[in-house]
């Protein structure tokens, strides 16, 4: 039987990837580049903006957001050991706050940019966190969403094929048999479920722009080396209807959401960002 899901405290203590500084900073560079394209900014992408990284853990992404020019940067998490490490290293330019994402310590409409990167599958109530982020986001603010897809074939945390396809009890058994964990905590959603989760926001999909032009988005880790160059070349020339047909099984979606009618202001791309049809 699958155990009841509760908040994952001290996540960085048992998930080593959260302390992989090089990898986290590469992810941050991609996030900043996507935000920069949407804003139409090449330098000081976040200048003059209040920014918060929701689920910041050890603070590497929050530190890069501050370095991108943010006037004020917050890192929010319930991971106390991670926050302690973050504050020791980056506390001079990032304000770290221990708070639950369902009760963010910000006034209504006070944050210009929110980052919620590969967090939703770990939390108990992602819909409640989305509602809170909508509350604190300014009217013309941006919400960056890195979202794993339940129908991605290879589960990213345990590297087990089709793990996220299974119901919880079978997924628990699968990870135990693999020897990689005692239970499977993560809960992914399909693209349709993620569209429902983002209801009330206008969403632009940057998944294929990043995959087709990784150098423009510091996203080379997605398809490294020769494979990456070949994949990027193929994707950059692929007809849009073919790409859209692949969307249900893409492993990760990269979305930028806003409460307003704001549109991407960056340069034209071989595969431009697409609006995500709301549910």
CSV table of C-alpha atoms in Angstrom, one decimal:
chain,number,residue,atom,x,y,z
A,1,UNK,CA,0.0,0.0,0.0
A,2,UNK,CA,1.2,3.5,-0.8
A,3,UNK,CA,1.8,5.7,2.2
A,4,UNK,CA,0.0,9.0,2.6
A,5,UNK,CA,1.8,11.9,1.0
A,6,UNK,CA,3.0,14.7,3.3
A,7,UNK,CA,5.3,17.6,2.8
A,8,UNK,CA,8.9,16.6,1.9
A,9,UNK,CA,10.9,18.3,4.6
A,10,UNK,CA,14.8,18.4,4.3
A,11,UNK,CA,14.5,17.3,0.6
A,12,UNK,CA,18.1,18.3,-0.2
A,13,UNK,CA,19.3,15.9,2.5
A,14,UNK,CA,18.1,12.8,0.5
A,15,UNK,CA,18.1,14.1,-3.1
A,16,UNK,CA,21.7,14.8,-4.1
A,17,UNK,CA,20.7,16.5,-7.3
A,18,UNK,CA,19.6,19.5,-5.4
A,19,UNK,CA,23.2,20.1,-4.3
A,20,UNK,CA,24.7,19.6,-7.8
A,21,UNK,CA,25.8,23.2,-8.2
A,22,UNK,CA,27.0,23.0,-11.8
A,23,UNK,CA,23.8,21.4,-13.0
A,24,UNK,CA,21.5,23.7,-11.0
A,25,UNK,CA,23.4,26.8,-12.4
A,26,UNK,CA,22.9,25.4,-16.0
A,27,UNK,CA,19.2,25.1,-15.3
A,28,UNK,CA,19.2,28.7,-14.0
A,29,UNK,CA,20.9,30.0,-17.1
A,30,UNK,CA,18.2,28.4,-19.2
A,31,UNK,CA,15.5,29.9,-17.0
A,32,UNK,CA,17.1,33.4,-17.3
A,33,UNK,CA,17.4,33.0,-21.0
A,34,UNK,CA,13.8,32.1,-21.5
A,35,UNK,CA,12.6,35.0,-19.3
A,36,UNK,CA,15.0,37.3,-21.2
A,37,UNK,CA,13.5,36.2,-24.5
A,38,UNK,CA,9.9,36.8,-23.3
A,39,UNK,CA,10.9,40.2,-21.9
A,40,UNK,CA,13.0,41.1,-25.0
A,41,UNK,CA,16.1,41.7,-22.9
A,42,UNK,CA,19.6,40.5,-23.6
A,43,UNK,CA,21.4,41.9,-20.6
A,44,UNK,CA,20.4,42.5,-17.0
A,45,UNK,CA,17.3,40.4,-17.8
A,46,UNK,CA,15.7,40.9,-14.4
A,47,UNK,CA,16.8,44.5,-13.7
A,48,UNK,CA,14.3,46.4,-11.6
A,49,UNK,CA,12.2,43.4,-10.9
A,50,UNK,CA,11.2,41.6,-7.7
A,51,UNK,CA,11.8,37.8,-8.2
A,52,UNK,CA,11.1,34.7,-6.1
A,53,UNK,CA,12.2,31.1,-6.6
A,54,UNK,CA,9.6,28.9,-5.1
A,55,UNK,CA,11.2,25.6,-4.0
A,56,UNK,CA,14.7,27.1,-4.0
A,57,UNK,CA,16.4,24.5,-1.8
A,58,UNK,CA,20.1,25.2,-1.6
A,59,UNK,CA,19.7,28.5,-3.5
A,60,UNK,CA,21.8,28.1,-6.7
A,61,UNK,CA,19.0,29.2,-9.0
A,62,UNK,CA,18.0,32.0,-6.7
A,63,UNK,CA,21.6,33.2,-6.7
A,64,UNK,CA,21.6,33.3,-10.6
A,65,UNK,CA,18.3,35.2,-10.6
A,66,UNK,CA,19.9,37.8,-8.4
A,67,UNK,CA,22.9,37.9,-10.7
A,68,UNK,CA,20.6,38.6,-13.6
A,69,UNK,CA,19.9,42.0,-12.1
A,70,UNK,CA,16.8,41.5,-9.9
A,71,UNK,CA,16.3,44.4,-7.6
A,72,UNK,CA,15.1,42.0,-4.9
A,73,UNK,CA,15.4,38.2,-4.9
A,74,UNK,CA,13.7,35.7,-2.6
A,75,UNK,CA,14.2,32.0,-2.2
A,76,UNK,CA,11.3,30.2,-0.6
A,77,UNK,CA,11.2,26.6,0.7
A,78,UNK,CA,10.4,24.3,3.6
A,79,UNK,CA,13.8,22.6,3.2
A,80,UNK,CA,15.5,24.0,6.3
A,81,UNK,CA,18.9,22.3,5.8
A,82,UNK,CA,18.9,23.6,2.2
A,83,UNK,CA,17.9,27.1,3.2
A,84,UNK,CA,20.6,27.1,5.9
A,85,UNK,CA,23.2,26.3,3.2
A,86,UNK,CA,21.7,28.8,0.9
A,87,UNK,CA,21.7,31.6,3.4
A,88,UNK,CA,25.3,30.9,4.4
A,89,UNK,CA,26.5,31.3,0.8
A,90,UNK,CA,24.1,33.7,-0.9
A,91,UNK,CA,22.4,35.6,2.0
A,92,UNK,CA,24.0,38.9,1.1
A,93,UNK,CA,22.0,39.2,-2.1
A,94,UNK,CA,19.1,36.7,-1.7
A,95,UNK,CA,16.5,36.8,1.1
A,96,UNK,CA,15.7,33.2,2.0
A,97,UNK,CA,12.4,32.4,3.6
A,98,UNK,CA,11.1,29.2,5.2
A,99,UNK,CA,7.5,29.1,4.0
A,100,UNK,CA,5.0,26.7,2.5
A,101,UNK,CA,4.1,27.4,-1.1
A,102,UNK,CA,0.4,27.3,-0.2
A,103,UNK,CA,0.9,30.4,2.1
A,104,UNK,CA,3.5,32.6,0.4
A,105,UNK,CA,4.6,35.5,2.6
A,106,UNK,CA,4.1,38.2,0.0
A,107,UNK,CA,1.3,40.7,-0.4
A,108,UNK,CA,-1.1,40.4,-3.3
A,109,UNK,CA,0.4,41.5,-6.7
A,110,UNK,CA,3.8,42.1,-5.3
A,111,UNK,CA,6.2,39.8,-7.2
A,112,UNK,CA,7.2,40.5,-10.8
A,113,UNK,CA,8.7,37.1,-11.6
A,114,UNK,CA,8.1,33.7,-10.0
A,115,UNK,CA,10.1,30.6,-10.8
A,116,UNK,CA,8.5,27.2,-10.1
A,117,UNK,CA,10.9,24.8,-11.7
A,118,UNK,CA,10.3,21.0,-11.4
A,119,UNK,CA,8.6,21.3,-8.1
A,120,UNK,CA,4.9,20.5,-8.7
A,121,UNK,CA,5.4,16.7,-8.7
A,122,UNK,CA,6.9,16.8,-5.2
A,123,UNK,CA,4.3,18.9,-3.4
A,124,UNK,CA,1.0,17.6,-1.8
A,125,UNK,CA,-1.2,20.3,-3.4
A,126,UNK,CA,0.2,21.9,-6.6
A,127,UNK,CA,-3.1,23.5,-7.4
A,128,UNK,CA,-3.1,25.4,-4.1
A,129,UNK,CA,0.5,26.6,-4.8
A,130,UNK,CA,-0.5,27.7,-8.3
A,131,UNK,CA,-3.4,29.7,-6.8
A,132,UNK,CA,-1.0,31.4,-4.3
A,133,UNK,CA,1.5,32.2,-7.1
A,134,UNK,CA,-1.3,33.8,-9.1
A,135,UNK,CA,-2.3,35.9,-6.0
A,136,UNK,CA,1.2,37.3,-5.4
A,137,UNK,CA,2.1,37.8,-9.1
A,138,UNK,CA,1.9,41.4,-10.4
A,139,UNK,CA,-0.7,42.0,-13.1
A,140,UNK,CA,2.0,42.1,-15.9
A,141,UNK,CA,4.3,39.7,-14.1
A,142,UNK,CA,5.8,36.4,-15.3
A,143,UNK,CA,5.6,32.9,-13.9
A,144,UNK,CA,8.3,30.4,-15.2
A,145,UNK,CA,7.1,26.8,-15.1
A,146,UNK,CA,9.4,23.8,-15.6
A,147,UNK,CA,6.9,20.9,-15.7
A,148,UNK,CA,7.6,17.2,-16.0
A,149,UNK,CA,5.1,15.1,-18.1
A,150,UNK,CA,3.6,12.0,-16.7
A,151,UNK,CA,3.8,10.4,-20.2
A,152,UNK,CA,7.6,11.0,-20.5
A,153,UNK,CA,8.9,7.5,-21.0
A,154,UNK,CA,12.0,7.7,-18.7
A,155,UNK,CA,11.2,8.9,-15.2
A,156,UNK,CA,13.8,11.6,-14.4
A,157,UNK,CA,14.4,11.0,-10.7
A,158,UNK,CA,14.9,7.2,-10.7
A,159,UNK,CA,15.7,6.6,-14.4
A,160,UNK,CA,13.1,3.9,-14.6
A,161,UNK,CA,11.1,3.6,-17.8
A,162,UNK,CA,7.3,4.1,-17.5
A,163,UNK,CA,7.5,4.5,-13.7
A,164,UNK,CA,5.3,7.7,-13.8
A,165,UNK,CA,2.7,5.8,-15.8
A,166,UNK,CA,1.8,3.5,-13.0
A,167,UNK,CA,-0.7,3.9,-10.2
A,168,UNK,CA,0.9,4.7,-6.8
A,169,UNK,CA,0.9,1.2,-5.3
A,170,UNK,CA,2.5,-0.4,-8.4
A,171,UNK,CA,5.0,2.5,-8.7
A,172,UNK,CA,6.1,1.9,-5.0
A,173,UNK,CA,6.6,-1.7,-5.8
A,174,UNK,CA,8.6,-0.9,-8.9
A,175,UNK,CA,11.1,1.4,-7.2
A,176,UNK,CA,11.5,-1.1,-4.3
A,177,UNK,CA,12.2,-3.9,-6.7
A,178,UNK,CA,14.8,-1.7,-8.5
A,179,UNK,CA,16.5,-1.0,-5.1
A,180,UNK,CA,16.4,2.8,-5.7
A,181,UNK,CA,13.9,3.8,-3.1
A,182,UNK,CA,11.4,2.5,-0.6
A,183,UNK,CA,8.5,4.3,-2.2
A,184,UNK,CA,7.7,6.5,-5.1
A,185,UNK,CA,6.6,9.9,-3.9
A,186,UNK,CA,6.4,12.0,-7.0
A,187,UNK,CA,3.0,12.6,-8.8
A,188,UNK,CA,3.2,13.8,-12.4
A,189,UNK,CA,0.4,15.0,-14.6
A,190,UNK,CA,-0.2,14.7,-18.3
A,191,UNK,CA,-0.1,17.8,-20.5
A,192,UNK,CA,-3.9,18.1,-20.2
A,193,UNK,CA,-3.6,18.0,-16.4
A,194,UNK,CA,-0.9,20.7,-16.5
A,195,UNK,CA,-3.1,22.9,-18.7
A,196,UNK,CA,-5.8,22.5,-16.1
A,197,UNK,CA,-3.4,23.4,-13.3
A,198,UNK,CA,-2.5,26.6,-15.1
A,199,UNK,CA,-6.1,27.6,-15.6
A,200,UNK,CA,-6.6,31.4,-15.3
A,201,UNK,CA,-3.2,32.2,-16.7
A,202,UNK,CA,-2.1,32.9,-20.3
A,203,UNK,CA,0.6,30.4,-21.1
A,204,UNK,CA,3.4,30.4,-23.8
A,205,UNK,CA,5.2,27.2,-24.5
A,206,UNK,CA,9.0,27.5,-24.8
A,207,UNK,CA,9.6,23.8,-25.0
A,208,UNK,CA,10.4,23.5,-28.7
A,209,UNK,CA,12.1,26.9,-29.0
A,210,UNK,CA,14.6,25.7,-26.4
A,211,UNK,CA,15.0,22.3,-28.0
A,212,UNK,CA,15.4,23.6,-31.5
A,213,UNK,CA,17.8,26.4,-30.6
A,214,UNK,CA,19.5,25.3,-27.4
A,215,UNK,CA,22.5,27.6,-27.7
A,216,UNK,CA,20.1,30.6,-27.6
A,217,UNK,CA,18.7,29.4,-24.3
A,218,UNK,CA,21.8,28.0,-22.6
A,219,UNK,CA,20.0,24.7,-22.9
A,220,UNK,CA,22.8,22.5,-24.2
A,221,UNK,CA,22.3,20.0,-21.3
A,222,UNK,CA,19.1,18.8,-22.9
A,223,UNK,CA,20.8,17.2,-25.9
A,224,UNK,CA,24.6,17.5,-25.3
A,225,UNK,CA,27.3,17.2,-27.9
A,226,UNK,CA,26.8,15.9,-31.5
A,227,UNK,CA,23.4,14.4,-30.6
A,228,UNK,CA,22.3,17.9,-29.5
A,229,UNK,CA,23.4,19.6,-32.6
A,230,UNK,CA,21.7,17.0,-34.8
A,231,UNK,CA,18.5,17.1,-32.7
A,232,UNK,CA,18.4,20.8,-32.7
A,233,UNK,CA,18.9,21.0,-36.5
A,234,UNK,CA,16.1,18.5,-37.1
A,235,UNK,CA,13.7,20.2,-34.7
A,236,UNK,CA,14.4,23.6,-36.1
A,237,UNK,CA,13.2,22.5,-39.5
A,238,UNK,CA,10.4,20.2,-38.5
A,239,UNK,CA,6.9,21.4,-39.5
A,240,UNK,CA,4.9,22.8,-36.7
A,241,UNK,CA,2.0,20.4,-37.0
A,242,UNK,CA,4.4,17.5,-36.5
A,243,UNK,CA,5.9,19.1,-33.4
A,244,UNK,CA,2.4,19.7,-32.0
A,245,UNK,CA,1.6,16.0,-32.5
A,246,UNK,CA,4.6,15.1,-30.3
A,247,UNK,CA,3.6,17.4,-27.4
A,248,UNK,CA,1.6,14.8,-25.4
A,249,UNK,CA,4.8,12.7,-24.8
A,250,UNK,CA,7.5,15.4,-24.5
A,251,UNK,CA,9.2,14.6,-21.2
A,252,UNK,CA,9.4,18.2,-19.9
A,253,UNK,CA,7.5,21.4,-20.7
A,254,UNK,CA,8.9,24.9,-20.4
A,255,UNK,CA,6.2,27.4,-20.0
A,256,UNK,CA,6.0,31.1,-19.3
A,257,UNK,CA,2.6,32.2,-17.8
A,258,UNK,CA,1.2,35.7,-17.2
A,259,UNK,CA,-2.1,37.1,-15.9
A,260,UNK,CA,-2.2,39.7,-18.7
A,261,UNK,CA,-2.3,39.6,-22.5
A,262,UNK,CA,1.5,40.1,-22.7
A,263,UNK,CA,3.3,38.3,-25.5
A,264,UNK,CA,6.9,37.2,-26.1
A,265,UNK,CA,9.0,40.3,-27.0
A,266,UNK,CA,12.2,38.5,-28.1
A,267,UNK,CA,13.8,38.0,-31.5
A,268,UNK,CA,12.2,35.6,-34.0
A,269,UNK,CA,13.2,31.9,-33.7
A,270,UNK,CA,13.1,28.9,-36.1
A,271,UNK,CA,10.5,27.5,-33.7
A,272,UNK,CA,8.7,30.3,-32.0
A,273,UNK,CA,6.9,30.0,-28.6
A,274,UNK,CA,3.3,28.8,-29.0
A,275,UNK,CA,0.3,29.9,-26.9
A,276,UNK,CA,-1.0,27.0,-24.8
A,277,UNK,CA,-4.7,26.5,-25.4
A,278,UNK,CA,-6.5,26.9,-22.0
A,279,UNK,CA,-8.9,24.3,-20.6
